[in-house]
Amino acid sequence: MGADHAALVQVIGDLAEDRPHPHRDYGVAAALERMGRATAGAWRGIIELLGFTGENLVKLGRILRQPRRLRLTATVAHMEQVGLDAVPLVALLSYLVGAVIAFLGSTILADFGAEIFVVELVSIAFLREFAVLLTAIVLAGRTASAFTAQIGAMKAREEIDAIRTLGLDPIDLLVLPRLLALLVMLPLLTFLAMLAGLAGGVTVGAFDLDIPPQMYLARMHESMQLRHFLVGLSKAPLFAMVIGLIGCLEGLRVQGTAQSVGERTTASVVQTISLVIVIDALAALWFMHVGW
């Protein structure tokens, strides 16, 4: 290193040492302030999500009155991305979880000589809870992040501003096709997850519990009730709305940098999975209290 470079490095080092270090107050007042700011930010996020939901519902109603506004090509393309591409993953996970539930349930029920009741355990658990919850969590991690990254990248490149400049509505162009694709495909994927989970139970019954598939299916036909199927399927459109709205809203919140895209994508996945589980728990309690 030359003498001139050494002098420059020395000057930079002196300036770095003189720079004041960031200080964070760890007192009670500072902690309460940070808590208050976080609470206010969460409340603003909830209000923004509710407003975004209302805006999308209004524009969905406008599409029903004016079907020519529907972007059919974009909607079908997103249906393929959201639904068909996710079929192998959803089916595999549901099959394995169904097999695990049957195996664990039979292990407990064997102590009472009631292995046959594993049929009811798997069928009711998957029809009411596990199928729709697994599907929603998979799509929350797979689809909500994709929506946020796609719209966020457009926001960072100022393409959404260009869309507004051309007199087009970003909600009609970007959000509604994705939302409609989820509303159509999530119930179908939930139904597929139900079948895969029941197939996992049949497999464990045939190979581990010595329950022939004919006997397993006959008992499942006798014990299965339509209300369990309807309870599980009724939650799918609500989860689709949550995943689609949060994924698109977080994409529109991107500030224009690559770091912001990553932060919003992470926030999208965390919020959707958390909200899906909370809504599912509240729905389970409500259905239990009304006797369904």
Coordinates of C-alpha atoms in Angstrom, one line a residue:
M1 CA 0.0 0.0 0.0
G2 CA 1.4 3.4 -1.0
A3 CA 1.9 6.3 1.4
D4 CA -1.0 8.3 -0.1
H5 CA -3.3 5.3 0.2
A6 CA -2.2 4.7 3.8
A7 CA -3.0 8.3 4.7
L8 CA -6.5 8.0 3.1
V9 CA -7.2 4.8 5.0
Q10 CA -6.0 6.5 8.2
V11 CA -8.4 9.4 7.7
I12 CA -11.3 7.1 7.1
G13 CA -10.4 5.2 10.2
D14 CA -10.3 8.3 12.3
L15 CA -13.7 9.4 11.0
A16 CA -15.2 6.0 11.7
E17 CA -14.0 6.1 15.3
D18 CA -15.4 9.6 15.8
R19 CA -18.8 8.6 14.5
P20 CA -21.3 8.3 17.4
H21 CA -22.5 4.7 18.0
P22 CA -26.2 4.1 17.7
H23 CA -27.8 4.1 21.1
R24 CA -30.9 2.3 22.1
D25 CA -32.7 3.0 25.3
Y26 CA -33.7 -0.1 27.2
G27 CA -35.8 1.6 29.8
V28 CA -39.4 1.0 30.6
A29 CA -40.6 4.2 28.9
A30 CA -38.8 3.3 25.7
A31 CA -40.2 -0.3 25.8
L32 CA -43.7 1.1 26.2
E33 CA -43.1 3.5 23.3
R34 CA -42.0 0.7 21.0
M35 CA -45.0 -1.3 22.1
G36 CA -47.3 1.6 21.4
R37 CA -45.8 2.2 17.9
A38 CA -46.0 -1.5 17.1
T39 CA -49.7 -1.6 18.2
A40 CA -50.5 1.5 16.2
G41 CA -48.8 0.0 13.2
A42 CA -50.7 -3.3 13.5
W43 CA -54.0 -1.4 13.9
R44 CA -53.2 0.7 10.8
G45 CA -52.5 -2.6 8.9
I46 CA -55.8 -4.0 10.0
I47 CA -57.7 -0.9 8.8
E48 CA -55.8 -0.9 5.5
L49 CA -56.6 -4.6 5.0
L50 CA -60.3 -4.0 5.7
G51 CA -60.4 -1.1 3.3
F52 CA -58.6 -3.2 0.6
T53 CA -61.1 -6.0 1.2
G54 CA -64.1 -3.6 0.7
E55 CA -62.6 -2.1 -2.4
N56 CA -62.1 -5.6 -3.9
L57 CA -65.6 -6.7 -3.0
V58 CA -67.1 -3.6 -4.7
K59 CA -65.1 -4.2 -7.8
L60 CA -66.1 -7.9 -7.8
G61 CA -69.7 -6.8 -7.7
R62 CA -68.9 -4.4 -10.6
I63 CA -67.5 -7.4 -12.6
L64 CA -70.8 -9.2 -12.0
R65 CA -72.7 -6.3 -13.5
Q66 CA -70.2 -5.8 -16.3
P67 CA -68.6 -9.1 -17.2
R68 CA -66.5 -7.6 -20.0
R69 CA -64.2 -6.1 -17.3
L70 CA -63.1 -9.6 -16.3
R71 CA -59.6 -10.5 -17.4
L72 CA -60.4 -14.1 -18.4
T73 CA -57.0 -15.0 -19.9
A74 CA -55.1 -13.7 -16.8
T75 CA -57.6 -15.5 -14.5
V76 CA -57.1 -18.8 -16.2
A77 CA -53.3 -18.4 -16.2
H78 CA -53.4 -17.8 -12.5
M79 CA -55.7 -20.7 -11.9
E80 CA -53.1 -22.9 -13.5
Q81 CA -50.3 -21.4 -11.4
V82 CA -52.3 -21.5 -8.2
G83 CA -54.2 -24.8 -8.7
L84 CA -52.8 -27.3 -11.2
D85 CA -49.2 -26.6 -10.3
A86 CA -49.9 -27.2 -6.6
V87 CA -51.8 -30.5 -7.0
P88 CA -48.8 -32.9 -6.5
L89 CA -47.6 -31.1 -3.4
V90 CA -51.1 -30.9 -1.8
A91 CA -51.9 -34.5 -2.6
L92 CA -48.6 -35.8 -1.3
L93 CA -48.8 -33.9 2.0
S94 CA -52.4 -34.8 2.6
Y95 CA -51.8 -38.5 1.9
L96 CA -48.8 -38.6 4.3
V97 CA -50.6 -36.7 7.0
G98 CA -53.7 -38.9 6.7
A99 CA -51.4 -42.0 7.0
V100 CA -49.7 -40.5 10.1
I101 CA -53.0 -39.7 11.8
A102 CA -54.3 -43.2 11.1
F103 CA -51.1 -44.7 12.5
L104 CA -51.0 -42.6 15.6
G105 CA -54.7 -43.0 16.3
S106 CA -54.5 -46.8 15.9
T107 CA -51.6 -46.9 18.4
I108 CA -53.7 -45.2 21.0
L109 CA -56.9 -47.1 20.2
A110 CA -55.2 -50.5 20.3
D111 CA -54.9 -50.2 24.1
F112 CA -58.8 -50.4 24.1
G113 CA -59.2 -52.9 21.3
A114 CA -60.9 -50.3 19.2
E115 CA -58.6 -50.0 16.1
I116 CA -61.6 -49.9 13.9
F117 CA -62.6 -46.5 15.1
V118 CA -59.5 -45.1 13.3
V119 CA -61.9 -44.9 10.3
E120 CA -64.0 -42.2 12.0
L121 CA -60.9 -40.5 13.3
V122 CA -59.3 -40.0 9.9
S123 CA -62.5 -39.2 8.0
I124 CA -63.8 -36.6 10.5
A125 CA -60.4 -35.0 11.0
F126 CA -59.7 -34.6 7.3
L127 CA -63.2 -33.6 6.2
R128 CA -63.5 -30.9 8.9
E129 CA -60.1 -29.6 9.6
F130 CA -56.9 -31.1 8.1
A131 CA -57.7 -31.0 4.4
V132 CA -58.7 -27.3 4.2
L133 CA -56.0 -26.2 6.7
L134 CA -53.2 -28.1 5.0
T135 CA -54.2 -26.7 1.6
A136 CA -54.5 -23.2 2.9
I137 CA -51.1 -23.3 4.6
V138 CA -49.4 -24.7 1.5
L139 CA -51.0 -22.0 -0.7
A140 CA -50.2 -19.3 1.9
G141 CA -46.5 -20.2 1.7
R142 CA -46.5 -20.9 -2.1
T143 CA -49.0 -18.5 -3.6
A144 CA -49.2 -15.5 -1.3
S145 CA -45.4 -15.1 -1.5
A146 CA -45.6 -15.4 -5.3
F147 CA -48.3 -12.7 -5.5
T148 CA -46.4 -10.4 -3.3
A149 CA -43.1 -10.9 -5.2
Q150 CA -44.8 -10.4 -8.6
I151 CA -46.7 -7.3 -7.7
G152 CA -43.8 -6.0 -5.6
A153 CA -41.4 -6.3 -8.5
M154 CA -43.8 -4.4 -10.7
K155 CA -44.1 -1.7 -8.0
A156 CA -40.3 -1.5 -7.7
R157 CA -40.0 -1.0 -11.5
E158 CA -42.8 1.6 -11.4
E159 CA -45.0 -0.5 -13.7
I160 CA -48.0 0.1 -11.5
D161 CA -47.6 3.8 -11.8
A162 CA -47.5 3.3 -15.6
I163 CA -50.7 1.3 -15.4
R164 CA -52.4 4.2 -13.6
T165 CA -51.0 6.7 -16.1
L166 CA -52.6 4.7 -18.9
G167 CA -56.0 5.1 -17.2
L168 CA -56.2 1.4 -16.1
D169 CA -57.1 0.1 -12.6
P170 CA -54.4 -2.0 -11.0
I171 CA -57.0 -3.7 -8.9
D172 CA -58.9 -4.9 -12.0
L173 CA -55.7 -5.8 -13.8
L174 CA -53.6 -7.4 -11.1
V175 CA -55.6 -8.3 -8.0
L176 CA -59.0 -9.5 -9.1
P177 CA -57.7 -12.2 -11.5
R178 CA -55.5 -13.6 -8.7
L179 CA -58.3 -13.4 -6.2
L180 CA -60.8 -15.2 -8.5
A181 CA -58.3 -17.9 -9.3
L182 CA -57.9 -18.6 -5.6
L183 CA -61.6 -18.6 -5.0
V184 CA -62.1 -21.2 -7.7
M185 CA -59.1 -23.4 -7.1
L186 CA -58.8 -23.5 -3.3
P187 CA -62.1 -25.4 -2.8
L188 CA -61.1 -27.9 -5.5
L189 CA -57.7 -28.4 -4.0
T190 CA -59.4 -28.9 -0.6
F191 CA -61.6 -31.6 -2.1
L192 CA -58.5 -33.3 -3.5
A193 CA -56.8 -33.1 -0.1
M194 CA -59.7 -34.8 1.5
L195 CA -59.5 -37.7 -1.0
A196 CA -55.8 -38.0 -0.5
G197 CA -56.0 -37.9 3.3
L198 CA -58.7 -40.6 3.3
A199 CA -56.5 -42.7 0.9
G200 CA -53.7 -42.4 3.4
G201 CA -56.0 -43.8 6.1
V202 CA -57.1 -46.7 3.9
T203 CA -53.4 -47.5 3.2
V204 CA -52.5 -47.7 6.9
G205 CA -55.7 -49.7 7.6
A206 CA -54.8 -52.3 4.9
F207 CA -51.1 -52.7 5.6
D208 CA -50.8 -52.0 9.4
L209 CA -54.2 -52.7 11.0
D210 CA -55.3 -55.7 9.0
I211 CA -58.5 -53.8 7.9
P212 CA -59.3 -54.8 4.3
P213 CA -60.0 -51.8 2.1
Q214 CA -63.6 -53.1 1.5
M215 CA -64.3 -53.1 5.2
Y216 CA -62.6 -49.8 5.7
L217 CA -64.6 -48.1 2.9
A218 CA -67.9 -49.7 4.1
R219 CA -67.4 -48.4 7.6
M220 CA -66.4 -45.0 6.3
H221 CA -69.6 -45.0 4.2
E222 CA -71.7 -45.8 7.2
S223 CA -70.1 -43.3 9.6
M224 CA -69.3 -40.4 7.3
Q225 CA -71.8 -37.4 7.5
L226 CA -72.3 -34.7 4.9
R227 CA -72.1 -32.0 7.5
H228 CA -68.4 -32.7 8.1
F229 CA -67.7 -32.3 4.4
L230 CA -69.7 -29.0 4.2
V231 CA -68.0 -27.6 7.4
G232 CA -64.6 -28.2 5.9
L233 CA -65.4 -26.9 2.4
S234 CA -67.2 -23.8 3.7
K235 CA -63.9 -22.5 5.1
A236 CA -62.1 -22.7 1.8
P237 CA -63.5 -19.5 0.2
L238 CA -62.7 -17.5 3.3
F239 CA -59.1 -18.8 3.4
A240 CA -58.8 -18.0 -0.4
M241 CA -59.9 -14.4 0.3
V242 CA -57.4 -14.0 3.1
I243 CA -54.5 -15.5 1.1
G244 CA -55.2 -13.5 -2.0
L245 CA -55.9 -10.1 -0.3
I246 CA -52.9 -10.2 2.0
G247 CA -50.6 -11.4 -0.8
C248 CA -51.7 -8.7 -3.2
L249 CA -51.8 -5.9 -0.5
E250 CA -48.3 -6.6 0.7
G251 CA -47.1 -6.4 -2.9
L252 CA -48.7 -3.0 -3.3
R253 CA -47.0 -1.9 -0.1
V254 CA -43.5 -2.4 -1.6
Q255 CA -41.5 0.9 -1.4
G256 CA -39.4 0.3 -4.5
T257 CA -36.2 -1.5 -3.4
A258 CA -35.2 -5.2 -3.5
Q259 CA -35.0 -5.2 0.3
S260 CA -38.6 -4.0 0.5
V261 CA -39.7 -6.8 -1.8
G262 CA -38.1 -9.4 0.4
E263 CA -39.5 -7.9 3.6
R264 CA -43.0 -7.7 2.3
T265 CA -42.8 -11.3 0.9
T266 CA -41.8 -12.5 4.3
A267 CA -44.6 -10.5 6.0
S268 CA -47.1 -11.8 3.5
V269 CA -46.3 -15.5 4.3
V270 CA -46.3 -14.9 8.1
Q271 CA -49.6 -12.9 8.1
T272 CA -51.4 -15.4 5.9
I273 CA -50.4 -18.5 7.8
S274 CA -51.1 -16.9 11.2
L275 CA -54.5 -15.5 10.1
V276 CA -55.5 -18.8 8.5
I277 CA -54.8 -20.8 11.7
V278 CA -56.6 -18.2 13.9
I279 CA -59.7 -18.2 11.7
D280 CA -59.7 -22.0 11.5
A281 CA -59.5 -22.2 15.3
L282 CA -62.4 -19.6 15.7
A283 CA -64.5 -21.4 13.1
A284 CA -63.9 -24.8 14.9
L285 CA -65.1 -23.3 18.2
W286 CA -68.1 -21.7 16.5
F287 CA -69.2 -24.9 14.7
M288 CA -68.8 -26.8 17.9
H289 CA -71.0 -24.5 19.8
V290 CA -73.7 -24.5 17.2
G291 CA -73.7 -28.3 17.2
W292 CA -72.3 -28.9 13.7

